[in-house]
XYZ file of C-alpha atoms in Angstrom:
618
model
C -27.964 -0.225 -3.896
C -30.945 -2.391 -3.043
C -32.723 -1.674 0.226
C -33.369 -4.349 2.793
C -36.631 -6.292 2.673
C -38.672 -4.989 5.662
C -39.960 -8.497 6.318
C -36.406 -9.689 6.962
C -35.373 -6.652 8.984
C -36.112 -8.046 12.501
C -34.200 -11.227 11.678
C -31.237 -9.306 10.294
C -31.113 -7.017 13.312
C -30.978 -10.088 15.530
C -28.110 -11.401 13.404
C -26.418 -8.035 13.631
C -26.586 -7.829 17.399
C -25.190 -11.354 17.618
C -22.387 -10.823 15.153
C -21.297 -7.583 16.769
C -20.658 -9.440 20.010
C -18.866 -12.476 18.596
C -15.063 -12.237 18.653
C -13.169 -12.806 15.387
C -12.974 -16.335 14.128
C -10.315 -17.882 11.911
C -10.969 -17.729 8.206
C -9.048 -20.967 7.855
C -6.751 -21.951 5.039
C -7.005 -19.894 1.816
C -5.378 -21.375 -1.279
C -2.352 -19.239 -2.256
C -2.147 -17.603 -5.672
C 0.331 -19.948 -7.338
C 0.324 -17.805 -10.484
C 2.109 -15.013 -8.647
C 5.683 -14.688 -9.942
C 7.688 -14.357 -6.707
C 10.687 -16.297 -7.994
C 11.548 -18.700 -10.819
C 12.236 -22.258 -9.711
C 14.560 -22.627 -12.721
C 16.871 -20.104 -11.083
C 17.061 -21.917 -7.714
C 20.009 -24.304 -7.477
C 20.098 -27.024 -4.802
C 21.714 -30.384 -4.471
C 18.995 -33.050 -4.656
C 19.273 -33.941 -0.949
C 19.220 -30.274 0.079
C 16.073 -29.595 -1.947
C 14.316 -32.667 -0.552
C 15.118 -31.597 3.012
C 13.759 -28.119 2.381
C 10.567 -29.354 0.720
C 9.816 -31.835 3.488
C 10.420 -29.164 6.120
C 7.883 -26.913 4.398
C 5.431 -29.791 3.947
C 5.703 -30.632 7.648
C 4.587 -27.116 8.560
C 1.452 -27.656 6.477
C 0.810 -31.241 7.609
C 2.155 -31.621 11.156
C 2.016 -29.585 14.388
C -1.758 -28.986 14.295
C -1.808 -28.997 18.078
C 0.731 -26.198 18.378
C -0.556 -22.636 18.572
C 2.457 -21.083 16.815
C 1.693 -22.978 13.582
C -1.497 -21.573 12.077
C -3.190 -21.259 8.707
C -1.196 -18.197 7.649
C 2.037 -20.126 8.179
C 0.654 -23.138 6.316
C -0.292 -20.960 3.341
C 3.234 -19.530 3.230
C 4.882 -22.959 3.448
C 2.683 -24.513 0.753
C 3.223 -21.585 -1.620
C 7.023 -21.761 -1.354
C 7.155 -25.565 -1.589
C 4.908 -25.914 -4.646
C 6.679 -23.062 -6.422
C 10.018 -24.807 -5.959
C 8.603 -28.202 -6.967
C 4.977 -28.211 -8.220
C 4.849 -32.013 -8.083
C 6.118 -32.441 -4.523
C 3.935 -35.212 -3.139
C 3.520 -34.302 0.556
C 3.022 -30.612 -0.211
C 0.324 -31.384 -2.781
C -1.478 -33.705 -0.346
C -1.350 -31.052 2.358
C -2.696 -28.365 0.015
C -5.547 -30.608 -1.147
C -6.622 -31.497 2.400
C -6.354 -27.932 3.708
C -8.348 -26.595 0.754
C -11.151 -28.986 1.735
C -11.066 -27.796 5.334
C -9.517 -31.093 6.461
C -6.426 -31.787 8.591
C -3.708 -33.347 6.396
C -2.150 -36.646 7.361
C 1.180 -36.192 9.125
C 4.300 -36.724 7.079
C 7.085 -39.050 8.185
C 9.555 -36.168 8.258
C 10.014 -33.587 11.054
C 7.159 -35.164 12.976
C 7.528 -33.492 16.356
C 10.365 -30.942 16.235
C 9.665 -27.411 15.081
C 13.224 -26.494 16.008
C 14.491 -29.034 13.470
C 12.209 -27.520 10.832
C 13.529 -24.058 11.652
C 17.128 -25.246 11.320
C 16.416 -26.975 7.999
C 14.918 -23.791 6.554
C 17.773 -21.644 7.847
C 20.350 -24.079 6.466
C 18.659 -23.944 3.062
C 18.714 -20.121 3.077
C 22.399 -20.183 4.103
C 23.248 -22.532 1.227
C 21.518 -20.206 -1.237
C 23.404 -17.195 0.122
C 26.757 -18.980 -0.050
C 26.398 -19.977 -3.698
C 27.381 -17.702 -6.611
C 25.022 -14.735 -6.741
C 21.769 -15.633 -8.467
C 18.860 -13.155 -8.723
C 16.274 -15.819 -7.870
C 18.220 -16.803 -4.744
C 17.950 -13.246 -3.465
C 14.182 -13.325 -3.986
C 13.638 -16.595 -2.108
C 16.125 -16.270 0.776
C 14.293 -13.688 2.947
C 11.044 -15.682 2.736
C 12.766 -18.851 3.973
C 14.465 -16.822 6.697
C 11.186 -15.360 7.921
C 9.465 -18.749 8.242
C 12.523 -20.153 10.021
C 12.640 -17.270 12.508
C 8.873 -17.306 13.076
C 8.900 -20.927 14.333
C 12.221 -20.605 16.185
C 11.685 -20.515 19.978
C 14.328 -17.779 20.514
C 15.876 -16.429 17.289
C 19.567 -15.475 17.741
C 20.477 -11.827 17.170
C 22.957 -12.669 14.421
C 20.200 -14.408 12.450
C 17.903 -11.417 12.907
C 20.653 -9.176 11.541
C 21.136 -11.469 8.540
C 17.379 -11.373 7.967
C 17.364 -7.571 8.118
C 20.176 -7.421 5.568
C 18.370 -9.854 3.263
C 15.141 -7.816 3.350
C 17.002 -4.517 2.916
C 14.428 -2.874 5.161
C 11.497 -3.838 2.936
C 8.644 -5.936 4.206
C 8.033 -9.200 2.413
C 5.098 -9.232 -0.002
C 3.176 -12.207 1.403
C -0.133 -10.385 0.917
C 0.424 -10.428 -2.853
C -0.225 -14.170 -2.998
C -1.633 -15.269 0.386
C -4.620 -14.083 2.407
C -3.130 -13.344 5.806
C -5.244 -12.734 8.883
C -3.085 -10.977 11.512
C -6.037 -10.559 13.872
C -6.491 -14.269 14.571
C -3.246 -15.822 13.342
C -0.380 -15.342 15.765
C 2.333 -16.288 13.273
C 1.670 -13.153 11.209
C 1.827 -10.968 14.308
C 5.069 -12.690 15.320
C 6.655 -12.329 11.876
C 5.795 -8.603 11.852
C 7.392 -8.191 15.280
C 10.495 -10.102 14.167
C 10.828 -7.841 11.127
C 10.785 -4.755 13.349
C 13.180 -6.335 15.849
C 15.560 -7.346 13.065
C 15.674 -3.809 11.696
C 16.363 -2.482 15.188
C 19.266 -4.893 15.749
C 20.753 -4.056 12.367
C 20.591 -0.291 12.800
C 21.397 -0.075 16.533
C 25.224 -0.156 16.273
C 25.308 2.874 13.978
C 22.111 4.573 15.077
C 22.333 7.882 16.938
C 20.959 8.317 20.427
C 17.312 9.191 20.560
C 16.469 12.827 21.232
C 15.487 13.612 24.822
C 11.843 14.224 25.562
C 10.646 17.757 25.126
C 12.589 18.486 21.933
C 10.941 20.259 19.044
C 8.975 18.162 16.543
C 11.085 16.783 13.656
C 9.870 19.449 11.251
C 10.423 22.478 13.486
C 13.167 24.952 12.647
C 16.102 25.977 14.814
C 19.122 27.664 13.300
C 21.388 28.415 16.236
C 23.035 24.978 16.335
C 26.661 24.635 15.300
C 26.884 22.529 12.146
C 29.882 20.166 12.120
C 32.545 20.617 9.468
C 31.817 18.079 6.723
C 35.542 17.530 6.221
C 35.835 15.864 9.628
C 34.477 12.470 8.573
C 34.805 9.802 11.252
C 37.624 7.323 10.749
C 35.257 4.367 10.940
C 33.212 5.546 7.952
C 34.485 2.658 5.836
C 32.635 0.298 8.192
C 29.356 2.220 7.908
C 26.403 -0.159 7.539
C 23.605 1.184 5.292
C 20.424 2.216 7.101
C 17.154 1.620 5.262
C 13.544 2.435 6.059
C 10.363 2.086 3.971
C 6.861 3.466 4.385
C 3.698 2.798 2.379
C 2.315 5.930 0.771
C -0.111 7.270 -1.823
C 1.485 9.908 -4.046
C 0.239 12.125 -6.880
C 1.974 12.796 -10.204
C 2.035 16.294 -11.667
C 1.768 14.997 -15.238
C -1.465 13.090 -14.462
C -3.805 15.347 -12.431
C -5.991 13.329 -10.115
C -3.986 10.128 -10.566
C -3.121 8.497 -7.229
C -0.321 5.902 -7.047
C 0.215 3.631 -4.052
C 3.564 2.084 -3.280
C 6.599 2.018 -1.022
C 8.841 5.018 -0.444
C 12.280 3.844 0.689
C 15.173 5.832 2.134
C 18.633 4.256 2.194
C 21.449 6.096 3.952
C 24.782 4.781 2.639
C 28.251 5.709 1.462
C 28.470 7.612 -1.855
C 29.217 5.463 -4.884
C 30.372 8.014 -7.463
C 31.542 11.586 -7.988
C 28.066 13.017 -8.540
C 26.927 11.660 -5.174
C 30.015 13.071 -3.443
C 29.232 16.468 -4.951
C 26.090 16.543 -2.800
C 28.342 17.467 0.129
C 29.225 20.805 -1.501
C 27.332 23.942 -0.498
C 25.280 25.405 -3.358
C 26.390 28.824 -4.700
C 25.197 31.687 -2.513
C 24.234 29.437 0.397
C 23.980 31.122 3.817
C 26.839 29.605 5.885
C 24.976 30.345 9.131
C 22.099 28.021 8.172
C 22.173 24.223 8.194
C 23.525 23.013 4.832
C 21.310 20.915 2.582
C 21.323 17.240 3.446
C 22.896 15.047 0.743
C 19.615 13.558 -0.482
C 18.695 12.451 -3.995
C 16.169 10.401 -5.948
C 17.145 6.934 -7.155
C 17.394 6.293 -10.866
C 16.876 2.560 -10.407
C 13.839 0.343 -9.965
C 10.354 1.633 -10.674
C 10.931 5.143 -9.354
C 9.335 8.154 -10.975
C 11.630 10.691 -12.576
C 12.384 14.059 -10.972
C 11.236 13.110 -7.494
C 11.429 16.139 -5.221
C 12.755 15.466 -1.731
C 13.205 17.801 1.238
C 16.522 19.616 1.303
C 16.541 21.055 4.809
C 15.522 19.545 8.145
C 17.081 21.542 10.941
C 16.992 19.253 13.956
C 18.345 16.145 12.229
C 21.621 17.560 10.902
C 23.393 16.780 14.149
C 22.353 13.092 13.768
C 23.536 12.749 10.172
C 26.683 10.665 9.661
C 29.094 12.890 7.774
C 30.178 11.452 4.454
C 26.982 9.492 3.788
C 24.169 10.183 1.326
C 20.437 9.459 1.388
C 18.776 7.794 -1.605
C 14.986 7.840 -2.053
C 13.081 5.307 -4.130
C 9.356 5.183 -4.909
C 8.133 1.773 -6.094
C 4.642 0.812 -7.262
C 3.126 -2.082 -9.183
C 2.435 -1.548 -12.851
C 3.508 1.050 -15.397
C 4.304 4.534 -14.156
C 3.803 7.811 -15.984
C 6.678 10.220 -16.455
C 6.407 13.060 -13.999
C 7.361 14.138 -10.520
C 5.795 13.808 -7.113
C 6.374 15.535 -3.797
C 7.927 13.305 -1.155
C 8.162 15.775 1.705
C 5.715 13.922 3.925
C 7.070 10.340 3.678
C 10.642 11.694 3.546
C 10.138 13.472 6.861
C 8.952 10.220 8.476
C 11.734 8.131 6.945
C 14.476 10.558 7.978
C 13.182 10.629 11.537
C 13.025 6.825 11.713
C 16.397 6.213 10.076
C 18.260 8.739 12.225
C 16.742 7.692 15.551
C 16.732 3.931 15.040
C 12.925 3.813 15.090
C 10.971 1.194 13.117
C 8.208 2.130 10.667
C 4.766 0.796 11.581
C 3.841 -1.613 8.735
C 0.100 -1.117 9.352
C 0.040 2.502 8.154
C -0.213 4.100 4.704
C 0.461 7.837 4.380
C -1.407 10.199 2.069
C -1.347 13.952 1.767
C 1.351 16.581 1.813
C 2.220 20.020 3.116
C 3.393 23.092 1.270
C 6.992 24.267 1.269
C 6.326 26.716 4.121
C 4.883 23.944 6.254
C 1.140 24.449 5.861
C -1.569 23.620 5.162
C -1.992 19.861 5.293
C -3.551 18.954 1.972
C -4.655 16.007 -0.122
C -3.279 16.419 -3.639
C -5.847 14.243 -5.413
C -9.529 13.184 -5.290
C -10.260 11.462 -1.989
C -11.964 8.476 -3.637
C -8.998 7.876 -5.972
C -6.631 8.134 -3.003
C -8.587 5.515 -1.074
C -8.879 3.222 -4.118
C -5.107 3.340 -4.602
C -4.373 2.699 -0.916
C -6.675 -0.340 -0.820
C -4.388 -2.062 -3.342
C -1.674 -2.248 -0.660
C -3.992 -4.250 1.635
C -2.738 -2.602 4.831
C -5.018 -1.821 7.783
C -4.887 1.995 8.020
C -4.680 4.992 5.687
C -3.799 8.291 7.370
C -5.467 11.261 5.639
C -5.349 14.996 6.392
C -8.206 16.231 8.577
C -9.207 18.493 5.689
C -10.283 15.445 3.635
C -13.377 14.852 5.802
C -15.792 17.086 3.895
C -14.761 15.854 0.442
C -15.092 12.246 1.616
C -18.580 12.745 3.028
C -19.699 14.639 -0.072
C -18.474 11.809 -2.310
C -20.171 9.133 -0.200
C -23.499 10.987 -0.182
C -23.496 11.179 -3.970
C -22.119 7.717 -4.731
C -23.168 5.592 -1.714
C -19.856 3.698 -2.075
C -19.491 2.997 1.630
C -17.340 -0.041 0.888
C -14.429 2.410 0.522
C -14.521 2.892 4.301
C -13.680 -0.747 5.035
C -10.668 -3.001 4.527
C -8.184 -0.156 4.769
C -9.658 2.083 7.467
C -9.263 5.852 7.337
C -7.620 7.765 10.186
C -7.392 11.572 10.251
C -4.343 13.574 11.287
C -4.093 17.279 11.972
C -0.338 17.866 12.337
C 2.911 16.659 10.844
C 4.238 15.779 14.268
C 1.215 13.520 14.814
C 1.980 11.659 11.584
C 5.624 11.093 12.514
C 4.754 9.962 16.036
C 2.104 7.486 14.900
C 4.088 6.082 11.969
C 7.162 5.204 14.056
C 5.154 3.773 16.961
C 3.273 0.476 17.392
C -0.395 0.425 16.402
C -2.481 1.843 19.235
C -4.607 -0.709 21.128
C -7.593 1.583 20.593
C -7.146 1.346 16.834
C -7.104 -2.438 16.990
C -10.229 -2.529 19.146
C -11.995 -0.119 16.794
C -10.978 -2.256 13.811
C -12.566 -5.343 15.340
C -15.839 -3.498 15.906
C -15.764 -1.990 12.408
C -15.080 -5.385 10.815
C -18.087 -6.829 12.633
C -20.282 -4.156 11.057
C -18.895 -5.013 7.629
C -19.636 -8.693 8.212
C -23.367 -7.933 8.277
C -23.219 -6.190 4.893
C -23.594 -9.563 3.186
C -27.203 -9.551 4.375
C -27.940 -5.822 4.436
C -26.652 -3.058 2.162
C -24.078 -0.774 3.772
C -26.234 2.268 3.089
C -29.077 0.641 5.038
C -26.703 -0.395 7.823
C -25.498 3.187 8.157
C -29.086 4.282 8.861
C -29.694 1.523 11.402
C -29.963 2.783 15.004
C -27.936 -0.071 16.500
C -25.147 0.358 14.000
C -25.077 4.102 14.655
C -24.675 3.394 18.366
C -21.754 1.107 17.556
C -20.173 3.737 15.292
C -20.522 6.329 18.043
C -18.744 3.930 20.391
C -15.868 3.589 17.916
C -15.537 7.385 17.746
C -15.452 7.653 21.524
C -12.562 5.185 21.400
C -10.800 6.731 18.366
C -12.157 10.253 17.651
C -10.176 10.604 14.421
C -11.487 7.338 12.890
C -12.800 8.918 9.664
C -14.311 5.665 8.408
C -16.637 5.426 11.400
C -17.341 9.174 11.345
C -18.206 9.210 7.627
C -20.531 6.207 7.921
C -22.270 7.761 10.916
C -22.716 11.126 9.184
C -23.903 9.417 6.002
C -26.511 7.511 7.990
C -27.966 10.716 9.445
C -29.093 11.838 5.973
C -32.229 10.390 4.335
C -31.807 8.232 1.237
C -31.702 10.123 -2.064
C -32.224 8.782 -5.556
C -31.608 11.969 -7.562
C -29.561 11.291 -10.677
C -28.498 14.948 -10.941
C -26.573 14.644 -7.668
C -25.434 11.079 -8.234
C -21.670 10.794 -7.847
C -21.364 8.325 -10.722
C -22.998 10.660 -13.241
C -20.817 13.519 -12.034
C -17.694 11.399 -12.355
C -18.607 10.277 -15.884
C -19.115 13.916 -16.847
C -15.799 14.948 -15.274
C -13.858 12.303 -17.205
C -15.467 12.705 -20.646
C -16.143 16.475 -20.556
C -12.622 17.597 -21.618
C -12.885 15.662 -24.893
C -15.834 17.752 -26.068
C -13.109 20.334 -26.699
C -12.338 18.358 -29.870
C -15.420 20.056 -31.342
C -13.710 23.444 -30.996
C -11.444 25.012 -33.614
C -8.203 24.710 -31.623
C -8.317 21.874 -29.089
C -5.356 21.320 -26.744
C -4.386 17.926 -28.160
C -1.304 17.489 -25.952
C -3.261 17.924 -22.730
C -6.057 15.643 -23.904
C -3.501 13.001 -24.846
C -1.712 13.248 -21.467
C -4.965 12.783 -19.548
C -6.382 10.081 -21.800
C -5.195 7.011 -19.882
C -6.453 8.406 -16.553
C -9.878 9.071 -18.112
C -10.005 5.579 -19.613
C -9.073 3.936 -16.297
C -11.522 6.131 -14.394
C -14.468 5.132 -16.578
C -13.457 1.474 -16.364
C -13.514 1.601 -12.554
C -17.025 3.046 -12.543
C -18.308 0.022 -14.444
C -18.251 -2.122 -11.280
C -20.899 -0.140 -9.379
C -22.728 1.928 -11.994
C -26.505 2.255 -11.328
C -28.715 0.591 -13.930
C -30.092 3.906 -15.225
C -26.566 5.212 -15.923
C -25.178 2.204 -17.797
C -25.976 3.509 -21.281
C -24.446 6.873 -20.413
C -21.254 5.215 -19.154
C -21.068 2.894 -22.181
C -21.408 5.817 -24.597
C -18.546 7.618 -22.826
C -16.311 4.524 -22.955
C -17.147 3.980 -26.641
C -16.327 7.615 -27.359
C -12.875 7.303 -25.820
C -12.147 4.249 -27.975
C -12.946 6.301 -31.088
C -11.099 9.391 -29.828
C -7.814 7.631 -29.057
C -6.663 6.991 -32.689
C -7.440 10.610 -33.590
C -5.351 11.978 -30.697
C -2.252 10.166 -31.923
C -2.440 11.144 -35.594
C 0.782 12.793 -36.759
C -1.049 14.836 -39.417
C -4.610 16.042 -38.857
C -4.923 17.786 -42.217
C -5.462 14.622 -44.273
C -8.757 13.208 -45.501
C -8.276 10.241 -43.161
C -7.986 12.602 -40.197
C -11.117 14.464 -41.319
C -13.028 11.177 -41.448
C -11.797 10.178 -37.972
C -12.816 13.580 -36.594
C -16.281 12.998 -38.003
C -16.437 9.680 -36.156
C -15.321 11.482 -32.975
C -18.093 14.079 -33.318
C -20.697 11.360 -33.805
C -19.472 9.512 -30.717
C -19.579 12.677 -28.616
C -23.072 13.406 -29.911
C -24.199 9.991 -28.633
C -22.768 10.877 -25.202
C -24.709 14.153 -25.227
C -27.883 12.285 -26.228
C -27.542 9.865 -23.323
C -27.092 12.812 -20.947
C -30.235 14.412 -22.298
C -32.227 11.203 -21.763
C -31.315 11.386 -18.083
C -32.415 15.005 -17.831
C -28.867 16.188 -17.191
C -27.536 19.493 -18.445
C -25.808 19.312 -21.851
C -21.994 19.153 -21.900
C -20.102 22.389 -22.424
C -18.305 22.736 -25.752
């Protein structure tokens, strides 16, 4: 990174002190990503008058009500996105988008001029019409988004509408952040919509939710075995009316078939009635089971959606058996964006949180992402992948906080000192946890006010990075005072701690200890095994995609002196790939390709030598 010009330093420090004291300001209207495929307009069926009413209601949100505090830029972005995806040529919506993109206030439309309640009713009516029509996949995609906007601008949403909204979302938060740039700090509509989502889930689950445990009970993962377990044959007579209970939590998981690969997504638990014989068999005790111990809960991994295969889920949680509705099963689903490798991942951590929330009626905090795991015997708390890859994956979810095991501190600081990639500390802030009970308690509770206050201060520090490199900011005395203040407010704020500790060390330019050079070596090193007599082709093939992606990510921030080294490693992988997938390596063609591989690896070794780095092991 470039250091700050000393001539500009006094001016920048003045800017810094000013910015750190200024409260957050609105970012204004950000054009939505209209290329995002949320739903297909060709699959949405309205009568002409119904569609016109809906489009004008959405356009009025973008164009009218600029004097009302509950209609802000986040809400306008949502309305414009939906309207122009239904009808890209809708006149009033296009005018509103054009004006807002220029930072101007659109001219008011002649529809829904002064009644937000009328707009809310129009949107709800449209969603009701879509739900009442023959089942169409695209209807199901659009309905919850219309419902949310309607409820957000409604002065007092009725409980029955909140329940319908909860059913439409199936316990999963809407993916607005995929195509709009929401700002929940300054835009009240986003805060309100988040609260309505939680309230809706509570109303839906409250009739069938068990009573909350009294204070002073053991943590959800503690073990007691002296409780009488009900006979599973005594299923309640009202089981046929059982309403499914669903909870989702954002999490970063690690796949056993791809060491070091971190995947971010949503883990969802749905407690419902069994649908087939194999699910009903989950009620049976396994052979040799101890009848004095709590029986395994009827939990299984979903075979639908984007779930990984062979997901392992917890089989025994002592204190929650008494809250389980006999005759129901629990289905887990792990969903991420993009292609998934075949493999399995441990879900003990998110499963523990989801079971606690589902069986007590608690709502998952949408601000939190979980990472880490614990061993089968309950300890220690561990991070199953490289800390930088974990953070990179979590940042894709664009949520405020990532909870990491306390044990990740040292690895994080070591990585930052070698790479100087302090930008990983911002956006999604890092919070440490030291116990499983702490994770459960925080994830099913509202975001702490101290966290929000710390986030504002941390964001103000990041705002100055446009004028001063983060590494230089970390070594600035005023910034260090601010970081210390954040830690006094939130002692387990790892982002602030890591930046403060990084700033205490003098700058280093040694290539030998540079994190980028070490990472390049880690990713390309295994393929030097191809020079040996009996390389493990299967393992090299399994890890190939992760190595290719890893090198590609480094390209964004590679130091100038390491670019040739990185390029030679990327070129080598391109030459290696065809050889790895040859069905017969005893042909003359294979021999020629192996020669090309050896030449490519030799160029990598030459680039290492130019940098004065130790030669790769063969």
